[in-house]
mmCIF file of C-alpha atoms and ligand atoms in Angstrom:
data_model
loop_
_atom_site.group_PDB
_atom_site.id
_atom_site.type_symbol
_atom_site.label_atom_id
_atom_site.label_comp_id
_atom_site.label_asym_id
_atom_site.label_seq_id
_atom_site.Cartn_x
_atom_site.Cartn_y
_atom_site.Cartn_z
ATOM 1 C CA MET A 1 -43.649 37.463 -1.645
ATOM 2 C CA THR A 2 -45.011 38.294 1.760
ATOM 3 C CA ALA A 3 -43.333 40.464 4.372
ATOM 4 C CA GLU A 4 -43.067 37.490 6.752
ATOM 5 C CA ASN A 5 -41.029 35.348 4.434
ATOM 6 C CA SER A 6 -38.509 38.012 3.574
ATOM 7 C CA ASN A 7 -37.384 37.967 7.176
ATOM 8 C CA PRO A 8 -33.774 36.714 7.471
ATOM 9 C CA ALA A 9 -34.650 34.767 10.605
ATOM 10 C CA ASP A 10 -37.115 32.734 8.564
ATOM 11 C CA ILE A 11 -34.524 31.761 6.009
ATOM 12 C CA LEU A 12 -32.197 30.646 8.781
ATOM 13 C CA GLN A 13 -34.993 28.641 10.372
ATOM 14 C CA ASN A 14 -36.046 27.133 7.071
ATOM 15 C CA LEU A 15 -32.482 26.094 6.294
ATOM 16 C CA ARG A 16 -32.186 24.491 9.704
ATOM 17 C CA ALA A 17 -35.488 22.692 9.324
ATOM 18 C CA VAL A 18 -34.578 21.313 5.894
ATOM 19 C CA LYS A 19 -31.175 20.175 7.164
ATOM 20 C CA THR A 20 -32.775 18.445 10.136
ATOM 21 C CA ARG A 21 -35.114 16.611 7.789
ATOM 22 C CA ILE A 22 -32.158 15.591 5.601
ATOM 23 C CA ASP A 23 -30.288 14.344 8.679
ATOM 24 C CA GLU A 24 -33.267 12.329 9.820
ATOM 25 C CA ALA A 25 -33.838 10.823 6.390
ATOM 26 C CA ALA A 26 -30.149 9.957 6.107
ATOM 27 C CA HIS A 27 -30.041 8.326 9.532
ATOM 28 C CA ALA A 28 -33.195 6.356 8.776
ATOM 29 C CA ALA A 29 -31.521 5.078 5.612
ATOM 30 C CA GLY A 30 -28.286 4.223 7.409
ATOM 31 C CA ARG A 31 -26.439 6.994 5.588
ATOM 32 C CA ASP A 32 -24.055 9.642 6.855
ATOM 33 C CA PRO A 33 -25.903 13.002 6.557
ATOM 34 C CA GLU A 34 -22.589 14.589 5.560
ATOM 35 C CA THR A 35 -22.871 12.751 2.250
ATOM 36 C CA VAL A 36 -25.970 14.771 1.292
ATOM 37 C CA ALA A 37 -25.389 18.296 -0.023
ATOM 38 C CA LEU A 38 -28.226 20.787 0.126
ATOM 39 C CA VAL A 39 -28.405 22.889 -3.030
ATOM 40 C CA ALA A 40 -30.505 25.951 -2.166
ATOM 41 C CA ILE A 41 -32.422 26.832 -5.318
ATOM 42 C CA SER A 42 -32.700 30.607 -5.347
ATOM 43 C CA LYS A 43 -34.266 31.175 -8.778
ATOM 44 C CA THR A 44 -36.670 34.151 -8.910
ATOM 45 C CA HIS A 45 -35.577 35.304 -5.443
ATOM 46 C CA GLY A 46 -33.757 38.587 -5.031
ATOM 47 C CA VAL A 47 -30.188 39.123 -3.885
ATOM 48 C CA ASP A 48 -31.300 40.268 -0.423
ATOM 49 C CA ARG A 49 -32.924 36.952 0.358
ATOM 50 C CA ILE A 50 -29.975 35.045 -1.076
ATOM 51 C CA ALA A 51 -27.606 37.189 0.986
ATOM 52 C CA ASP A 52 -29.631 36.221 4.063
ATOM 53 C CA ALA A 53 -29.016 32.558 3.271
ATOM 54 C CA ILE A 54 -25.299 33.221 2.799
ATOM 55 C CA THR A 55 -25.186 35.110 6.093
ATOM 56 C CA ALA A 56 -26.920 32.140 7.684
ATOM 57 C CA GLY A 57 -23.914 30.108 6.602
ATOM 58 C CA HIS A 58 -25.213 28.394 3.505
ATOM 59 C CA ARG A 59 -22.658 27.892 0.745
ATOM 60 C CA LEU A 60 -24.208 25.898 -2.134
ATOM 61 C CA PHE A 61 -26.846 27.383 -4.398
ATOM 62 C CA GLY A 62 -28.595 26.625 -7.666
ATOM 63 C CA GLU A 63 -30.173 28.796 -10.336
ATOM 64 C CA ASN A 64 -31.999 27.821 -13.494
ATOM 65 C CA ARG A 65 -31.272 30.690 -15.883
ATOM 66 C CA VAL A 66 -27.972 32.091 -17.071
ATOM 67 C CA GLN A 67 -29.207 35.636 -17.550
ATOM 68 C CA GLU A 68 -30.845 35.846 -14.147
ATOM 69 C CA SER A 69 -27.733 34.358 -12.538
ATOM 70 C CA GLU A 70 -25.525 36.966 -14.202
ATOM 71 C CA ALA A 71 -27.722 39.720 -12.838
ATOM 72 C CA LYS A 72 -27.640 38.416 -9.277
ATOM 73 C CA TRP A 73 -24.511 36.416 -8.593
ATOM 74 C CA PRO A 74 -21.265 38.198 -9.481
ATOM 75 C CA ALA A 75 -21.708 40.647 -6.585
ATOM 76 C CA LEU A 76 -22.816 37.905 -4.174
ATOM 77 C CA LEU A 77 -19.819 35.744 -5.097
ATOM 78 C CA GLU A 78 -17.454 38.622 -4.701
ATOM 79 C CA GLY A 79 -18.611 39.039 -1.114
ATOM 80 C CA ALA A 80 -18.447 35.291 -0.400
ATOM 81 C CA PRO A 81 -15.825 33.623 -2.582
ATOM 82 C CA ASP A 82 -16.337 30.204 -0.987
ATOM 83 C CA VAL A 83 -19.951 30.049 -2.172
ATOM 84 C CA ARG A 84 -20.619 27.586 -4.992
ATOM 85 C CA LEU A 85 -23.267 28.067 -7.650
ATOM 86 C CA HIS A 86 -24.746 25.335 -9.841
ATOM 87 C CA LEU A 87 -26.864 25.654 -12.955
ATOM 88 C CA VAL A 88 -29.932 23.423 -12.681
ATOM 89 C CA GLY A 89 -31.891 24.700 -15.689
ATOM 90 C CA PRO A 90 -31.519 24.140 -19.427
ATOM 91 C CA LEU A 91 -28.351 25.476 -21.059
ATOM 92 C CA GLN A 92 -28.479 26.771 -24.621
ATOM 93 C CA SER A 93 -25.317 26.288 -26.633
ATOM 94 C CA ASN A 94 -24.983 30.035 -27.241
ATOM 95 C CA LYS A 95 -24.753 30.646 -23.473
ATOM 96 C CA VAL A 96 -22.080 28.048 -22.771
ATOM 97 C CA LYS A 97 -19.282 30.582 -22.588
ATOM 98 C CA ARG A 98 -21.085 32.667 -19.983
ATOM 99 C CA ALA A 99 -22.110 29.557 -18.056
ATOM 100 C CA VAL A 100 -18.521 28.307 -17.856
ATOM 101 C CA GLN A 101 -17.438 31.715 -16.601
ATOM 102 C CA LEU A 102 -20.043 31.859 -13.848
ATOM 103 C CA TYR A 103 -20.960 28.435 -12.474
ATOM 104 C CA HIS A 104 -19.052 25.941 -10.354
ATOM 105 C CA GLY A 105 -21.273 23.083 -11.462
ATOM 106 C CA ILE A 106 -23.547 22.409 -14.432
ATOM 107 C CA GLN A 107 -26.249 19.867 -13.605
ATOM 108 C CA THR A 108 -28.029 19.864 -16.936
ATOM 109 C CA LEU A 109 -25.745 18.338 -19.547
ATOM 110 C CA ASP A 110 -28.476 16.793 -21.673
ATOM 111 C CA ARG A 111 -27.254 16.424 -25.262
ATOM 112 C CA LEU A 112 -24.185 15.718 -27.338
ATOM 113 C CA LYS A 113 -24.123 19.142 -28.948
ATOM 114 C CA LEU A 114 -23.894 20.718 -25.501
ATOM 115 C CA ALA A 115 -21.175 18.269 -24.466
ATOM 116 C CA ARG A 116 -19.110 19.314 -27.476
ATOM 117 C CA ALA A 117 -19.670 23.008 -26.789
ATOM 118 C CA LEU A 118 -18.634 22.545 -23.151
ATOM 119 C CA ALA A 119 -15.499 20.641 -24.135
ATOM 120 C CA ARG A 120 -14.510 23.454 -26.505
ATOM 121 C CA GLU A 121 -15.219 26.117 -23.906
ATOM 122 C CA PHE A 122 -13.298 24.339 -21.132
ATOM 123 C CA ASP A 123 -10.312 24.304 -23.468
ATOM 124 C CA ALA A 124 -10.769 27.922 -24.469
ATOM 125 C CA GLN A 125 -11.076 29.193 -20.893
ATOM 126 C CA GLY A 126 -8.617 26.736 -19.367
ATOM 127 C CA ARG A 127 -11.264 26.067 -16.739
ATOM 128 C CA GLN A 128 -13.274 22.914 -16.052
ATOM 129 C CA VAL A 129 -16.713 22.964 -14.492
ATOM 130 C CA GLU A 130 -18.062 19.793 -12.892
ATOM 131 C CA CYS A 131 -20.935 18.372 -14.910
ATOM 132 C CA PHE A 132 -23.913 16.229 -14.015
ATOM 133 C CA ILE A 133 -25.688 14.512 -16.893
ATOM 134 C CA GLN A 134 -29.433 15.078 -16.808
ATOM 135 C CA ILE A 135 -31.428 11.901 -17.333
ATOM 136 C CA ASN A 136 -35.023 12.093 -18.556
ATOM 137 C CA ILE A 137 -35.864 9.433 -16.050
ATOM 138 C CA GLY A 138 -39.591 9.205 -16.819
ATOM 139 C CA GLU A 139 -39.016 9.461 -20.594
ATOM 140 C CA GLU A 140 -41.365 12.425 -20.750
ATOM 141 C CA PRO A 141 -41.518 14.117 -24.153
ATOM 142 C CA GLN A 142 -41.642 17.637 -22.655
ATOM 143 C CA LYS A 143 -38.594 17.121 -20.442
ATOM 144 C CA ALA A 144 -34.928 17.478 -21.248
ATOM 145 C CA GLY A 145 -32.417 14.745 -20.600
ATOM 146 C CA ILE A 146 -30.899 11.562 -21.887
ATOM 147 C CA ARG A 147 -33.208 8.546 -21.970
ATOM 148 C CA PRO A 148 -32.357 5.848 -19.448
ATOM 149 C CA ARG A 149 -31.541 3.277 -22.111
ATOM 150 C CA GLU A 150 -29.122 5.680 -23.767
ATOM 151 C CA ALA A 151 -27.525 6.789 -20.524
ATOM 152 C CA ASP A 152 -24.620 4.330 -20.306
ATOM 153 C CA GLY A 153 -23.453 5.143 -23.815
ATOM 154 C CA PHE A 154 -23.839 8.883 -23.355
ATOM 155 C CA ILE A 155 -21.953 8.858 -20.048
ATOM 156 C CA ALA A 156 -19.107 6.878 -21.630
ATOM 157 C CA GLU A 157 -18.983 9.197 -24.625
ATOM 158 C CA CYS A 158 -18.792 12.343 -22.474
ATOM 159 C CA ARG A 159 -16.496 11.036 -19.774
ATOM 160 C CA ASP A 160 -14.242 8.557 -21.542
ATOM 161 C CA THR A 161 -14.151 9.736 -25.139
ATOM 162 C CA MET A 162 -14.471 13.497 -24.667
ATOM 163 C CA ASP A 163 -12.766 13.543 -21.272
ATOM 164 C CA LEU A 164 -15.363 15.854 -19.711
ATOM 165 C CA PRO A 165 -15.444 16.174 -15.901
ATOM 166 C CA ILE A 166 -18.621 14.143 -15.429
ATOM 167 C CA VAL A 167 -19.243 13.788 -11.699
ATOM 168 C CA GLY A 168 -22.784 12.486 -11.529
ATOM 169 C CA LEU A 169 -26.364 12.343 -12.742
ATOM 170 C CA MET A 170 -29.377 14.553 -12.213
ATOM 171 C CA CYS A 171 -33.096 13.995 -12.758
ATOM 172 C CA ILE A 172 -36.507 15.574 -12.350
ATOM 173 C CA PRO A 173 -39.020 12.729 -12.022
ATOM 174 C CA PRO A 174 -42.558 12.909 -13.418
ATOM 175 C CA ALA A 175 -44.868 15.022 -11.257
ATOM 176 C CA ASP A 176 -47.649 13.260 -9.365
ATOM 177 C CA GLU A 177 -46.022 9.857 -9.519
ATOM 178 C CA GLU A 178 -44.200 7.826 -6.890
ATOM 179 C CA ALA A 179 -40.796 9.497 -7.136
ATOM 180 C CA GLY A 180 -38.962 6.681 -5.373
ATOM 181 C CA LEU A 181 -39.212 4.384 -8.396
ATOM 182 C CA TYR A 182 -37.457 6.973 -10.529
ATOM 183 C CA PHE A 183 -34.905 7.867 -7.880
ATOM 184 C CA GLY A 184 -34.018 4.184 -7.549
ATOM 185 C CA LEU A 185 -33.581 3.895 -11.296
ATOM 186 C CA LEU A 186 -31.313 6.963 -11.429
ATOM 187 C CA ALA A 187 -29.171 5.552 -8.601
ATOM 188 C CA GLU A 188 -28.827 2.275 -10.517
ATOM 189 C CA ILE A 189 -27.695 4.028 -13.689
ATOM 190 C CA ALA A 190 -25.152 6.043 -11.704
ATOM 191 C CA ALA A 191 -23.801 2.948 -9.938
ATOM 192 C CA ARG A 192 -23.471 1.058 -13.222
ATOM 193 C CA SER A 193 -21.191 3.792 -14.574
ATOM 194 C CA GLY A 194 -19.309 4.301 -11.319
ATOM 195 C CA LEU A 195 -20.625 7.846 -10.820
ATOM 196 C CA ASP A 196 -20.980 8.730 -7.160
ATOM 197 C CA ARG A 197 -22.956 11.960 -7.225
ATOM 198 C CA ILE A 198 -26.700 11.874 -7.671
ATOM 199 C CA SER A 199 -28.753 15.077 -7.804
ATOM 200 C CA MET A 200 -32.421 14.366 -7.125
ATOM 201 C CA GLY A 201 -35.198 15.462 -4.816
ATOM 202 C CA MET A 202 -36.878 18.866 -4.432
ATOM 203 C CA SER A 203 -39.003 20.450 -1.679
ATOM 204 C CA GLY A 204 -41.764 17.876 -2.047
ATOM 205 C CA ASP A 205 -39.672 14.727 -2.128
ATOM 206 C CA PHE A 206 -36.118 15.285 -0.924
ATOM 207 C CA GLU A 207 -36.425 12.854 1.966
ATOM 208 C CA THR A 208 -37.425 10.107 -0.455
ATOM 209 C CA ALA A 209 -34.462 11.066 -2.626
ATOM 210 C CA VAL A 210 -32.110 10.771 0.362
ATOM 211 C CA ARG A 211 -33.498 7.314 1.032
ATOM 212 C CA PHE A 212 -32.638 6.328 -2.540
ATOM 213 C CA GLY A 213 -29.101 7.672 -2.404
ATOM 214 C CA ALA A 214 -29.225 11.351 -3.386
ATOM 215 C CA THR A 215 -25.941 13.161 -2.730
ATOM 216 C CA HIS A 216 -27.402 16.507 -3.847
ATOM 217 C CA VAL A 217 -30.959 17.574 -3.082
ATOM 218 C CA ARG A 218 -32.228 20.729 -4.804
ATOM 219 C CA VAL A 219 -34.563 22.614 -2.501
ATOM 220 C CA GLY A 220 -36.112 25.998 -3.250
ATOM 221 C CA THR A 221 -39.570 26.575 -1.812
ATOM 222 C CA ALA A 222 -38.900 24.951 1.570
ATOM 223 C CA ILE A 223 -36.035 27.414 2.100
ATOM 224 C CA PHE A 224 -37.086 30.648 0.396
ATOM 225 C CA GLY A 225 -40.871 30.285 0.408
ATOM 226 C CA GLN A 226 -43.179 30.406 -2.589
ATOM 227 C CA ARG A 227 -41.662 31.852 -5.726
ATOM 228 C CA PRO A 228 -43.168 35.030 -7.146
ATOM 229 C CA LYS A 229 -45.001 34.328 -10.398
ATOM 230 C CA LEU A 230 -42.851 34.988 -13.461
ATOM 231 C CA ARG A 231 -43.961 37.118 -16.339
ATOM 232 C CA SER A 232 -41.463 35.921 -18.908
ATOM 233 C CA ALA A 233 -41.295 32.582 -20.677
ATOM 234 C CA PRO A 234 -38.443 30.231 -19.798
ATOM 235 C CA GLU A 235 -35.271 31.128 -21.666
HETATM 236 C C1 PLP B 1 -36.984 25.061 -9.084
HETATM 237 C C2 PLP B 1 -36.192 23.807 -9.113
HETATM 238 C C3 PLP B 1 -35.982 23.062 -7.936
HETATM 239 C C4 PLP B 1 -36.550 23.454 -6.579
HETATM 240 O O1 PLP B 1 -37.904 23.183 -6.531
HETATM 241 P P1 PLP B 1 -38.730 23.396 -5.157
HETATM 242 O O2 PLP B 1 -39.930 22.577 -5.369
HETATM 243 O O3 PLP B 1 -39.008 24.849 -5.040
HETATM 244 O O4 PLP B 1 -37.879 22.889 -4.061
HETATM 245 C C5 PLP B 1 -35.191 21.931 -8.036
HETATM 246 N N1 PLP B 1 -34.659 21.529 -9.209
HETATM 247 C C6 PLP B 1 -34.838 22.222 -10.339
HETATM 248 C C7 PLP B 1 -34.215 21.730 -11.600
HETATM 249 C C8 PLP B 1 -35.613 23.370 -10.329
HETATM 250 O O5 PLP B 1 -35.798 24.042 -11.489
#
């Protein structure tokens, strides 16, 4: 992390620039920009930089690891109770309890076992957390998510049979491919099941995602700058 990009003014400017680009992409697509939520992905960044984004007025954030979130967020949320935090990384069943305690949204519901664990935990805590089902839109073996052809059944099982608060779908398309094809496919799957929230698009392709109907774009680098290299393996 360089000295320049830990300047609060830069985070404010970056947020403004990203929002302007979202507005322009929405207008170009004949959409109301208000229908696109910017999820600021703050993984690996320290609480000071996140606090700068909160001070700049931003209210919706995403993290990809439970443990890291627990280290950073309770204090931040205490100071800004209207801030909302989503999990956008993989959730292990043994961390479901902690995840339900901390997050306001879970974007990575990707298997039946996790659905069952969430249902149990929502009951136990008397608290529901909005869930997005993660679709492995490019059917990549190394990626998490439900395969497109299994999506309709999985959505129905979670929402209708298990009564989980499923609000939408999320995907991470294959790198180095035309993302629009995958975004279009995700939007179709969502429409078929009557789900109106679609989380797709990152720093490199969020305008394309807006064009294809994203209601949540997940942007990290374009707001906070390059992430410091991590030492540890993903959890
Ligand atoms: C890190 C991450 C992002 C943000 O990626 P950038 O390219 O930094 O914008 C979005 N979604 C998920 C799931 C991520 O893990």
